[in-house]
Short mmCIF file of C-alpha atoms and ligand atoms in Angstrom, two decimals:
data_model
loop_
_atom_site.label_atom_id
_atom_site.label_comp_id
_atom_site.label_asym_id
_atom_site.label_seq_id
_atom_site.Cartn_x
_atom_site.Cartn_y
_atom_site.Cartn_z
CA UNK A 1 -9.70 -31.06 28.67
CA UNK A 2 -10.74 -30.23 25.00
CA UNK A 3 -9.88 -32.38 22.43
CA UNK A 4 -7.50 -30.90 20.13
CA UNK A 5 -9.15 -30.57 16.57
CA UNK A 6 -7.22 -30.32 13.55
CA UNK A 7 -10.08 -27.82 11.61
CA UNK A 8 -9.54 -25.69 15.05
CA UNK A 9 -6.04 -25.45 15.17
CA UNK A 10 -5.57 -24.45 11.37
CA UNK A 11 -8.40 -21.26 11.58
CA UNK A 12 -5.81 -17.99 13.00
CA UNK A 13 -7.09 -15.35 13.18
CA UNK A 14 -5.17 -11.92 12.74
CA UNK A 15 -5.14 -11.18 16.65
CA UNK A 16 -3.41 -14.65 17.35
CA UNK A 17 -1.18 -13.97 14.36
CA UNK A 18 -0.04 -10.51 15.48
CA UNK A 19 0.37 -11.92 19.17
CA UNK A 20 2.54 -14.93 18.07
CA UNK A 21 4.69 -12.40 15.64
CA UNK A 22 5.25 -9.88 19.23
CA UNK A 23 6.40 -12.70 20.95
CA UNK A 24 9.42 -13.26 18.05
CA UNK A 25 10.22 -9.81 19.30
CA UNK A 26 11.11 -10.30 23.55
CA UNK A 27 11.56 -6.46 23.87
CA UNK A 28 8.16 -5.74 22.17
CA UNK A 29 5.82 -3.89 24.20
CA UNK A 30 2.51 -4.83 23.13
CA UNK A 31 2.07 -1.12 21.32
CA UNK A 32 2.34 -2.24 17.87
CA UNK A 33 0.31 -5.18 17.96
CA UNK A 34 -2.28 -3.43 19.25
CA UNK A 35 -1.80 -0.39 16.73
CA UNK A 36 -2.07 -3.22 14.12
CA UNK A 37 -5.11 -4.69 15.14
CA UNK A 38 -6.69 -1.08 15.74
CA UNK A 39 -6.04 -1.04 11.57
CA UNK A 40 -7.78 -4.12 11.14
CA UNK A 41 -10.89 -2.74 13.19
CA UNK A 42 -10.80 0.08 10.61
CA UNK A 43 -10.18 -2.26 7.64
CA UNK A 44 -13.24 -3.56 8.86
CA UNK A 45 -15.68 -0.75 9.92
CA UNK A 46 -14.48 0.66 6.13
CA UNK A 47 -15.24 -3.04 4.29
CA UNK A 48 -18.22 -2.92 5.95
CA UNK A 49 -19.01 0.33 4.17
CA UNK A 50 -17.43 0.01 0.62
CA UNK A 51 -19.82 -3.33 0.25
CA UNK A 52 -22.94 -1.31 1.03
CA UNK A 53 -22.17 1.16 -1.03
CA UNK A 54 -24.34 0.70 -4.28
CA UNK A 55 -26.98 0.62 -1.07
CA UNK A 56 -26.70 3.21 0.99
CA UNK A 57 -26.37 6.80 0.01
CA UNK A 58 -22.85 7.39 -0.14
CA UNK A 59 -21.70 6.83 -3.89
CA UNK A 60 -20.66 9.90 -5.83
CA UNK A 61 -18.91 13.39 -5.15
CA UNK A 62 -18.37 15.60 -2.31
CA UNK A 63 -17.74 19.53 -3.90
CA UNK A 64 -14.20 19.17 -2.11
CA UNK A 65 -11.05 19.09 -3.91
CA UNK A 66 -7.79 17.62 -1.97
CA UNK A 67 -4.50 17.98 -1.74
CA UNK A 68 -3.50 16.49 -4.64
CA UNK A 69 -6.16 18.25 -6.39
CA UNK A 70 -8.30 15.22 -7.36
CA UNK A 71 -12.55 15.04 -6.37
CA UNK A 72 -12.55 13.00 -2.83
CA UNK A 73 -15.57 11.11 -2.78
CA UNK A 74 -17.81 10.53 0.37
CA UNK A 75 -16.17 6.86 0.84
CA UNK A 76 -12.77 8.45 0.68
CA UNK A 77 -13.73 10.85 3.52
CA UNK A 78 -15.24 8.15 5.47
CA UNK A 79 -12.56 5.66 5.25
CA UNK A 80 -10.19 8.63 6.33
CA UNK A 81 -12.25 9.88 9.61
CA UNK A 82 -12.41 5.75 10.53
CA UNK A 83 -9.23 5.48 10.71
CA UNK A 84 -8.48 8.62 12.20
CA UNK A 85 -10.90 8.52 14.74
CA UNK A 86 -9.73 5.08 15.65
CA UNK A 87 -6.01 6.20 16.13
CA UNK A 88 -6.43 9.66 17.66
CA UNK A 89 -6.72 8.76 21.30
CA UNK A 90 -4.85 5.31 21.99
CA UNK A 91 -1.71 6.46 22.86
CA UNK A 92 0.02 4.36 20.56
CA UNK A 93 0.67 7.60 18.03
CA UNK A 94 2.61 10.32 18.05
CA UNK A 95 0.87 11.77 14.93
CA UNK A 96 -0.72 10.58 12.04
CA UNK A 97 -0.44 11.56 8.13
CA UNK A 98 -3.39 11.06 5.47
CA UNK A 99 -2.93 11.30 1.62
CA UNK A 100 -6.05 13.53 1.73
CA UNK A 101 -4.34 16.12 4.03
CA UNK A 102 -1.82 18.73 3.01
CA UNK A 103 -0.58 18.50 6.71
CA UNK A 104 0.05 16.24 9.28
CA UNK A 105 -2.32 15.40 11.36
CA UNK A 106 -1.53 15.50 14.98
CA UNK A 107 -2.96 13.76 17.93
CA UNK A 108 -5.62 16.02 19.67
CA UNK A 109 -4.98 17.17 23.31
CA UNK A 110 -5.59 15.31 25.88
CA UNK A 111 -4.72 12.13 24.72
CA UNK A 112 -1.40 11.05 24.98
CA UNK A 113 1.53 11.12 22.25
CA UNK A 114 2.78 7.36 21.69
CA UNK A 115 6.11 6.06 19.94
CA UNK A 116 4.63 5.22 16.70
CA UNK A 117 3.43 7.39 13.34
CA UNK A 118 0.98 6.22 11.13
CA UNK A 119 0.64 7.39 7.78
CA UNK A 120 -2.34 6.03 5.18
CA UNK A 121 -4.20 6.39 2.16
CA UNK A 122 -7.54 5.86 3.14
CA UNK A 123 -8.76 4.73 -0.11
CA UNK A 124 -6.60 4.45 -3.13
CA UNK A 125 -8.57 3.75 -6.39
CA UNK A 126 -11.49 6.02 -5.02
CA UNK A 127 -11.88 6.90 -9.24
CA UNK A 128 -13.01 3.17 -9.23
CA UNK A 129 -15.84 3.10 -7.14
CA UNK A 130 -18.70 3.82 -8.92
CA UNK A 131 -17.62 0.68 -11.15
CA UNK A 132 -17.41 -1.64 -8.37
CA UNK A 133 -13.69 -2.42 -8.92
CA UNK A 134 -11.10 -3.15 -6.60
CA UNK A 135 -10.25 -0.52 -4.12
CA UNK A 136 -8.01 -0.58 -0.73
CA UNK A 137 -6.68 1.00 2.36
CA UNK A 138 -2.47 1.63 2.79
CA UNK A 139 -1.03 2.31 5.37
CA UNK A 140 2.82 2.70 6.95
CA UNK A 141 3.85 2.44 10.33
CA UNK A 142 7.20 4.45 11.91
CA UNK A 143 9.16 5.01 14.80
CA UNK A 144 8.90 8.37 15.91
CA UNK A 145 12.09 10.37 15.86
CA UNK A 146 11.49 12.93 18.12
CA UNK A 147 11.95 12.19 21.95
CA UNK A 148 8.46 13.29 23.22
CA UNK A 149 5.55 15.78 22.81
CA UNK A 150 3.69 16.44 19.81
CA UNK A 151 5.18 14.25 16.66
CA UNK A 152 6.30 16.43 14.30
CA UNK A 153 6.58 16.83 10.17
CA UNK A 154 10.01 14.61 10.57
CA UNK A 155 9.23 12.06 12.43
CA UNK A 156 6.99 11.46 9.39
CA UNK A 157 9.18 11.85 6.50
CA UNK A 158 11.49 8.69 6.85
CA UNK A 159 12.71 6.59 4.00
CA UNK A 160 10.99 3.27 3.51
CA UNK A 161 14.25 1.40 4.68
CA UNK A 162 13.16 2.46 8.51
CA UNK A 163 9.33 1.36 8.28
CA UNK A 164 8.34 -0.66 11.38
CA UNK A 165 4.85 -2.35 9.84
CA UNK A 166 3.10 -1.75 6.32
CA UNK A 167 0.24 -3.11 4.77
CA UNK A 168 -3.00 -2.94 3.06
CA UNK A 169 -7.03 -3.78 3.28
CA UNK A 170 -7.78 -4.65 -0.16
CA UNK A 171 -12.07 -4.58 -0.70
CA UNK A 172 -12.67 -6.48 -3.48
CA UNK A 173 -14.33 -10.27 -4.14
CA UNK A 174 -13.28 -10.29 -0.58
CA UNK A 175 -11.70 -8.29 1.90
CA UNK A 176 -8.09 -9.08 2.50
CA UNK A 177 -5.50 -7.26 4.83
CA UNK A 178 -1.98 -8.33 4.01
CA UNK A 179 0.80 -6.97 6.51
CA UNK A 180 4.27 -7.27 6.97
CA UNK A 181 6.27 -6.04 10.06
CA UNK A 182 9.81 -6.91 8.58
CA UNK A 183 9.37 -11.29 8.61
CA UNK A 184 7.44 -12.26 6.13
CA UNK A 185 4.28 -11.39 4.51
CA UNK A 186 1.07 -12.53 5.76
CA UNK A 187 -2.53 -12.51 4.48
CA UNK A 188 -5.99 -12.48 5.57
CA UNK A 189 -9.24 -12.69 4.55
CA UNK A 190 -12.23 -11.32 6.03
CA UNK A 191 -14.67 -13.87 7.20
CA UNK A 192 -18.15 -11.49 6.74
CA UNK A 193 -20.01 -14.34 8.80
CA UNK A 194 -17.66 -13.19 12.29
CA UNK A 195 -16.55 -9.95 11.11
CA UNK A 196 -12.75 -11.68 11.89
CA UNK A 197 -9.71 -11.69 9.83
CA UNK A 198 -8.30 -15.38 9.30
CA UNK A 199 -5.31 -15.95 8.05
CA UNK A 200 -5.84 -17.41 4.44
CA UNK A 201 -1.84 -16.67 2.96
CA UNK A 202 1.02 -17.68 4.98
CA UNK A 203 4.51 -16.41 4.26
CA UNK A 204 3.84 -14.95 0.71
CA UNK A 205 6.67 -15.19 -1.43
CA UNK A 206 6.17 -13.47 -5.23
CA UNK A 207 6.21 -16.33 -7.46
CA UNK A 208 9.03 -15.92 -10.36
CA UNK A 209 8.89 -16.35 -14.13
CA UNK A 210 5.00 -16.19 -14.07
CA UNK A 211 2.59 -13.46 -13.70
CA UNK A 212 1.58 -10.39 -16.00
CA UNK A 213 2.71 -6.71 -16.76
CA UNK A 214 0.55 -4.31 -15.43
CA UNK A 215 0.98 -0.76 -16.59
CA UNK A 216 -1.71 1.84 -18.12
CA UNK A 217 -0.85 1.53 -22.15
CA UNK A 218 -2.76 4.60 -22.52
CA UNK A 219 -0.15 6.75 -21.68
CA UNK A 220 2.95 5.18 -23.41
CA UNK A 221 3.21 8.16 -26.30
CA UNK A 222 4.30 9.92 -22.90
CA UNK A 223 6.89 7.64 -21.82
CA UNK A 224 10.54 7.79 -22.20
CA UNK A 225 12.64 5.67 -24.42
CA UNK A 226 13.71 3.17 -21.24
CA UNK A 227 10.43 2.34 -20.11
CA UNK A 228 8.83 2.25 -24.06
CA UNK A 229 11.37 -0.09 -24.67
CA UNK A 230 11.37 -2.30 -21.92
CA UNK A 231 7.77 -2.76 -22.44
CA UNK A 232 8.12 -4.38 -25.47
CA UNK A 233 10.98 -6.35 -23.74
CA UNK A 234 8.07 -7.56 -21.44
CA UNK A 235 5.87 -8.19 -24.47
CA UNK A 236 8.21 -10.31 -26.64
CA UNK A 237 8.70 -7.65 -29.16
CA UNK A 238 12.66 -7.54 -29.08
CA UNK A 239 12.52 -11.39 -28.95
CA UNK A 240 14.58 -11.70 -26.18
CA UNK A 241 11.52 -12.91 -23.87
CA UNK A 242 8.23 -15.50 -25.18
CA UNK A 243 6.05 -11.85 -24.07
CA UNK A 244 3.83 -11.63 -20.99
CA UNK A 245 0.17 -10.90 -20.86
CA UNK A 246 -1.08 -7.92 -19.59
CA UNK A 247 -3.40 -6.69 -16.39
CA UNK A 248 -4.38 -3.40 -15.08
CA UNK A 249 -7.18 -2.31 -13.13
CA UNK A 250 -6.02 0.77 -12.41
CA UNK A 251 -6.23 0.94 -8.57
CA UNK A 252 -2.64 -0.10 -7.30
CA UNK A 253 -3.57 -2.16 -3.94
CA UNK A 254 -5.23 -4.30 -6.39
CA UNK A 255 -2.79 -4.41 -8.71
CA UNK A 256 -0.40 -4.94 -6.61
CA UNK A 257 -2.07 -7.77 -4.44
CA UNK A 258 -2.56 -9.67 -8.04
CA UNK A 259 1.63 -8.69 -8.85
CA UNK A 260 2.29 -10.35 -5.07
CA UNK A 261 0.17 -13.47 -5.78
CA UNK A 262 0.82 -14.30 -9.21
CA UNK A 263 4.54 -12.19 -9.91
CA UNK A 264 5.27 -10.71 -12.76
CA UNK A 265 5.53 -6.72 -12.91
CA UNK A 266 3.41 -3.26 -12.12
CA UNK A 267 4.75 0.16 -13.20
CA UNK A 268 3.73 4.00 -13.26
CA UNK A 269 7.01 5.13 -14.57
CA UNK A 270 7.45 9.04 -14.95
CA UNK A 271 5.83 10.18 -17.97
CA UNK A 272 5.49 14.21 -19.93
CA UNK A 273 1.42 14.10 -19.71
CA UNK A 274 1.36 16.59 -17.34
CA UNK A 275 4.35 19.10 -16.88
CA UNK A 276 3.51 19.77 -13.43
CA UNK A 277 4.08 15.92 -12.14
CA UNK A 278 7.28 15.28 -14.22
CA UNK A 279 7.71 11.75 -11.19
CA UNK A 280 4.96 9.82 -11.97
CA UNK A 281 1.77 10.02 -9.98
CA UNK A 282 2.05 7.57 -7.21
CA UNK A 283 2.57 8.89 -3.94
CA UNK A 284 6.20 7.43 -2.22
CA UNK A 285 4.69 8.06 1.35
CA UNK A 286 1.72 6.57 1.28
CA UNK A 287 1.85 4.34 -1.99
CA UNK A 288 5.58 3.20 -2.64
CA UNK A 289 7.39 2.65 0.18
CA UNK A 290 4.46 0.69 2.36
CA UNK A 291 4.35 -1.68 -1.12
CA UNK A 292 8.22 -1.73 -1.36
CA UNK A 293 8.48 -2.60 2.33
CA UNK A 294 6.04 -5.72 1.34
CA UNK A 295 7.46 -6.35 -2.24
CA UNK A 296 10.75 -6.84 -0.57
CA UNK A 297 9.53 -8.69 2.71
CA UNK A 298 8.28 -11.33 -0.08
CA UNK A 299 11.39 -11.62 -2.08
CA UNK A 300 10.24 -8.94 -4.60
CA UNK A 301 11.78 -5.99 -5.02
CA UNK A 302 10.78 -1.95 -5.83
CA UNK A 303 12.68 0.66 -7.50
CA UNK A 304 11.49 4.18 -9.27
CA UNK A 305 13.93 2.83 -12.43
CA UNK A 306 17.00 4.36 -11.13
CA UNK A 307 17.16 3.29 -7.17
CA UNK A 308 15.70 1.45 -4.24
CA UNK A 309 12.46 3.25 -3.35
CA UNK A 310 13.11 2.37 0.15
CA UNK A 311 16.61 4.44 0.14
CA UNK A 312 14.65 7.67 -0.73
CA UNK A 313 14.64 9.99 1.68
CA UNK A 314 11.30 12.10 1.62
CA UNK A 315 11.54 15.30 1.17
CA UNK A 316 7.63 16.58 1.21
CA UNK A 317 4.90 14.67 2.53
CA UNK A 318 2.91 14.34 -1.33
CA UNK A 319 6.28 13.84 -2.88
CA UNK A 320 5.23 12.19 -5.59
CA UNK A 321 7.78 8.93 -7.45
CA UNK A 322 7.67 6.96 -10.69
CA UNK A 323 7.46 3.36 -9.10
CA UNK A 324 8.42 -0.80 -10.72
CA UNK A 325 7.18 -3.22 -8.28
CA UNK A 326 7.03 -7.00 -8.13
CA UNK A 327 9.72 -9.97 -9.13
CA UNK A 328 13.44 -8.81 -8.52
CA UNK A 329 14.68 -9.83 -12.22
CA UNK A 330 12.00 -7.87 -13.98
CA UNK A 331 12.43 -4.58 -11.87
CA UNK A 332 15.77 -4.84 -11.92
CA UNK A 333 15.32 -5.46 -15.86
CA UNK A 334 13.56 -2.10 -16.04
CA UNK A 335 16.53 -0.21 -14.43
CA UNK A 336 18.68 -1.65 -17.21
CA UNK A 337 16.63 -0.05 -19.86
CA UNK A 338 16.42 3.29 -17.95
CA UNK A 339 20.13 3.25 -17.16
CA UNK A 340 20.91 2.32 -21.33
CA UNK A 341 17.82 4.68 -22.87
CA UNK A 342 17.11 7.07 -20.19
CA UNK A 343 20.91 8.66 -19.32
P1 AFP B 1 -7.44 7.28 -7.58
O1 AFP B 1 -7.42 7.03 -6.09
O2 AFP B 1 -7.63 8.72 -7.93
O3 AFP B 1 -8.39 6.39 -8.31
O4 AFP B 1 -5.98 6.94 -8.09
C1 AFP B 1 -5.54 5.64 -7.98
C2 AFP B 1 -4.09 5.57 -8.26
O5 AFP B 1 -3.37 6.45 -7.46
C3 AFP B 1 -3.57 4.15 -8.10
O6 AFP B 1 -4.37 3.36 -7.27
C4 AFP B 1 -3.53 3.59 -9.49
O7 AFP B 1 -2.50 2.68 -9.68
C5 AFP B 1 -3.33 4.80 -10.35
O8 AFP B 1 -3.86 5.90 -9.62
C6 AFP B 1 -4.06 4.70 -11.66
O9 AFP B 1 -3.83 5.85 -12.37
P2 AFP B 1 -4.24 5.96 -13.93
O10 AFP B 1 -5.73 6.10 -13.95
O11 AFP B 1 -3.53 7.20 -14.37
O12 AFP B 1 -3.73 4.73 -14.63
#
């Protein structure tokens, strides 16, 4: 018999945590933990990558222009093919959908069509790279909704409220993947030394009446009354509140992650810079509703300033949302000033 160590019995790593989590769930099949641990392969085949990549040759731009119209850089096409090509043939998907793709992408014949779509940003703060800043992986798991063949466009746009799983790989000091699959919210951090996940936050819970704002200040000439106003609520200016400090990177998973940890507030509200994207610029696919799903797993809460982002039914698959993330009060503080400025 081995003696039972304490150090032992404290180090989990994600595979035991995912296991233990199935067996809350007696009718689970095994399909989503393993679809969740296939993620955590990619999270780190793609970590592996982003912390060579002042090394190797893969920093600056490709001459392609995606979907959304923005440069994708090499590591963006990487981390997208990784994650594809680890997904395409498992049988756990019905289809897949990538913010770098106009389309969805579907599961290649002849592998088999699975009960599950996944839908990702491969790498969201990709402007960041060549400054060695924060950048991460999202990604959104659903039940299909068609019976059986090919998954189709609908199965795909579902409103936040039905996600299954949702998480993120955040590269940074460290490499974290933080998941939820509807109890609780769970983080890990990559130990480089064994190339395993270990869980390092247990049961996160956003911390209230702490924390920072985080929203870019450099667009708040295009801003509506609401939001101008409530962020000088948040900053003590109508002397209703002492004023919070303020942090923004300006690559979400990290501001987010830092929102989760510490509470406090992150916004891209709507704003008039550019006519053509009158809802903000986050994505409520692959961005919002993952982070809502996780915002309210930890006792947070999301909203684009007028309503739940996990009621909104999708209508497009780039449909694009202002978003308020991170402790109830505050979100729910920015709706007020919406609802009273905004009409
Ligand atoms: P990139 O992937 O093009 O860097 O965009 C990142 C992002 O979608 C999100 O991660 C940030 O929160 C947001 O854009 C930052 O946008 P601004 O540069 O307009 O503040």
């Amino acid at each position: 018999m081995f003696m039972q160590s304490q150090s032992h019995t404290r180090i989990i790593t994600i595979e035991r945590h995912i296991l233990e989590e199935q067996r809350i769930h007696p009718e689970a099949t095994g399909v989503l933990t393993s679809l969740l641990y296939d993620l955590a392969l990619a999270g780190k085949f793609i970590s592996s990558n982003t912390t060579r990549a002042g090394l190797a040759d893969i920093l600056g731009l490709t001459e392609d222009v995606n979907i959304q119209g923005e440069q994708v850089m090499k590591l963006d096409r990487l981390a997208d093919e990784t994650i594809y090509r680890l997904n395409d043939h498992t049988g756990r998907l019905a289809a897949m959908a990538s913010e770098e793709h106009e389309n969805i992408l579907p599961i290649p014949d002849p592998y088999p069509k699975g009960k599950y779509v996944l839908l990702f940003d491969p790498l969201d703060g990709s402007s960041n790279i060549d400054f060695n800043t924060s950048i991460g992986t999202v990604f959104s798991i659903y039940r299909r909704k068609s019976e059986a063949g090919p998954g189709t466009l609908e199965d795909c746009l579902q409103p936040g409220r039905d996600l299954v799983a949702a998480g993120y790989m955040l590269y940074s000091v460290s490499t974290m993947l933080v998941y939820t699959s509807g109890s609780g919210v769970h983080g890990f951090t990559l130990d480089p030394n064994i190339g395993e996940f270990l869980l390092s936050h247990a049961d996160i819970r956003i911390p209230s009446k702490t924390g920072y704002y985080s929203v870019n200040h450099g667009y708040d000439r295009y801003w509506s009354e609401g939001v101008r106003r409530f962020t000088q609520h948040l900053q003590g200016l109508d002397g209703e509140s002492s004023g919070l400090s303020l942090r923004y990177i300006g690559s979400m998973v990290g501001d987010f992650h830092r929102t989760l940890l510490s509470g406090g507030i992150f916004y891209y509200p709507a704003d008039r810079k550019d006519p053509n994207k009158p809802h903000g610029k986050l994505r409520l696919l692959y961005e919002a509703a993952p982070l809502a799903f996780i915002a309210e797993q930890a006792g947070g809460y999301a909203s684009d300033g007028r309503q739940n982002i996990l009621d909104i039914q999708p209508e497009s698959l780039h449909q694009r949302t202002p978003l308020f993330i991170g402790e109830r009060e505050l979100v729910e503080k920015a709706e007020e000033f919406i609802r009273q400025y905004d009409g």
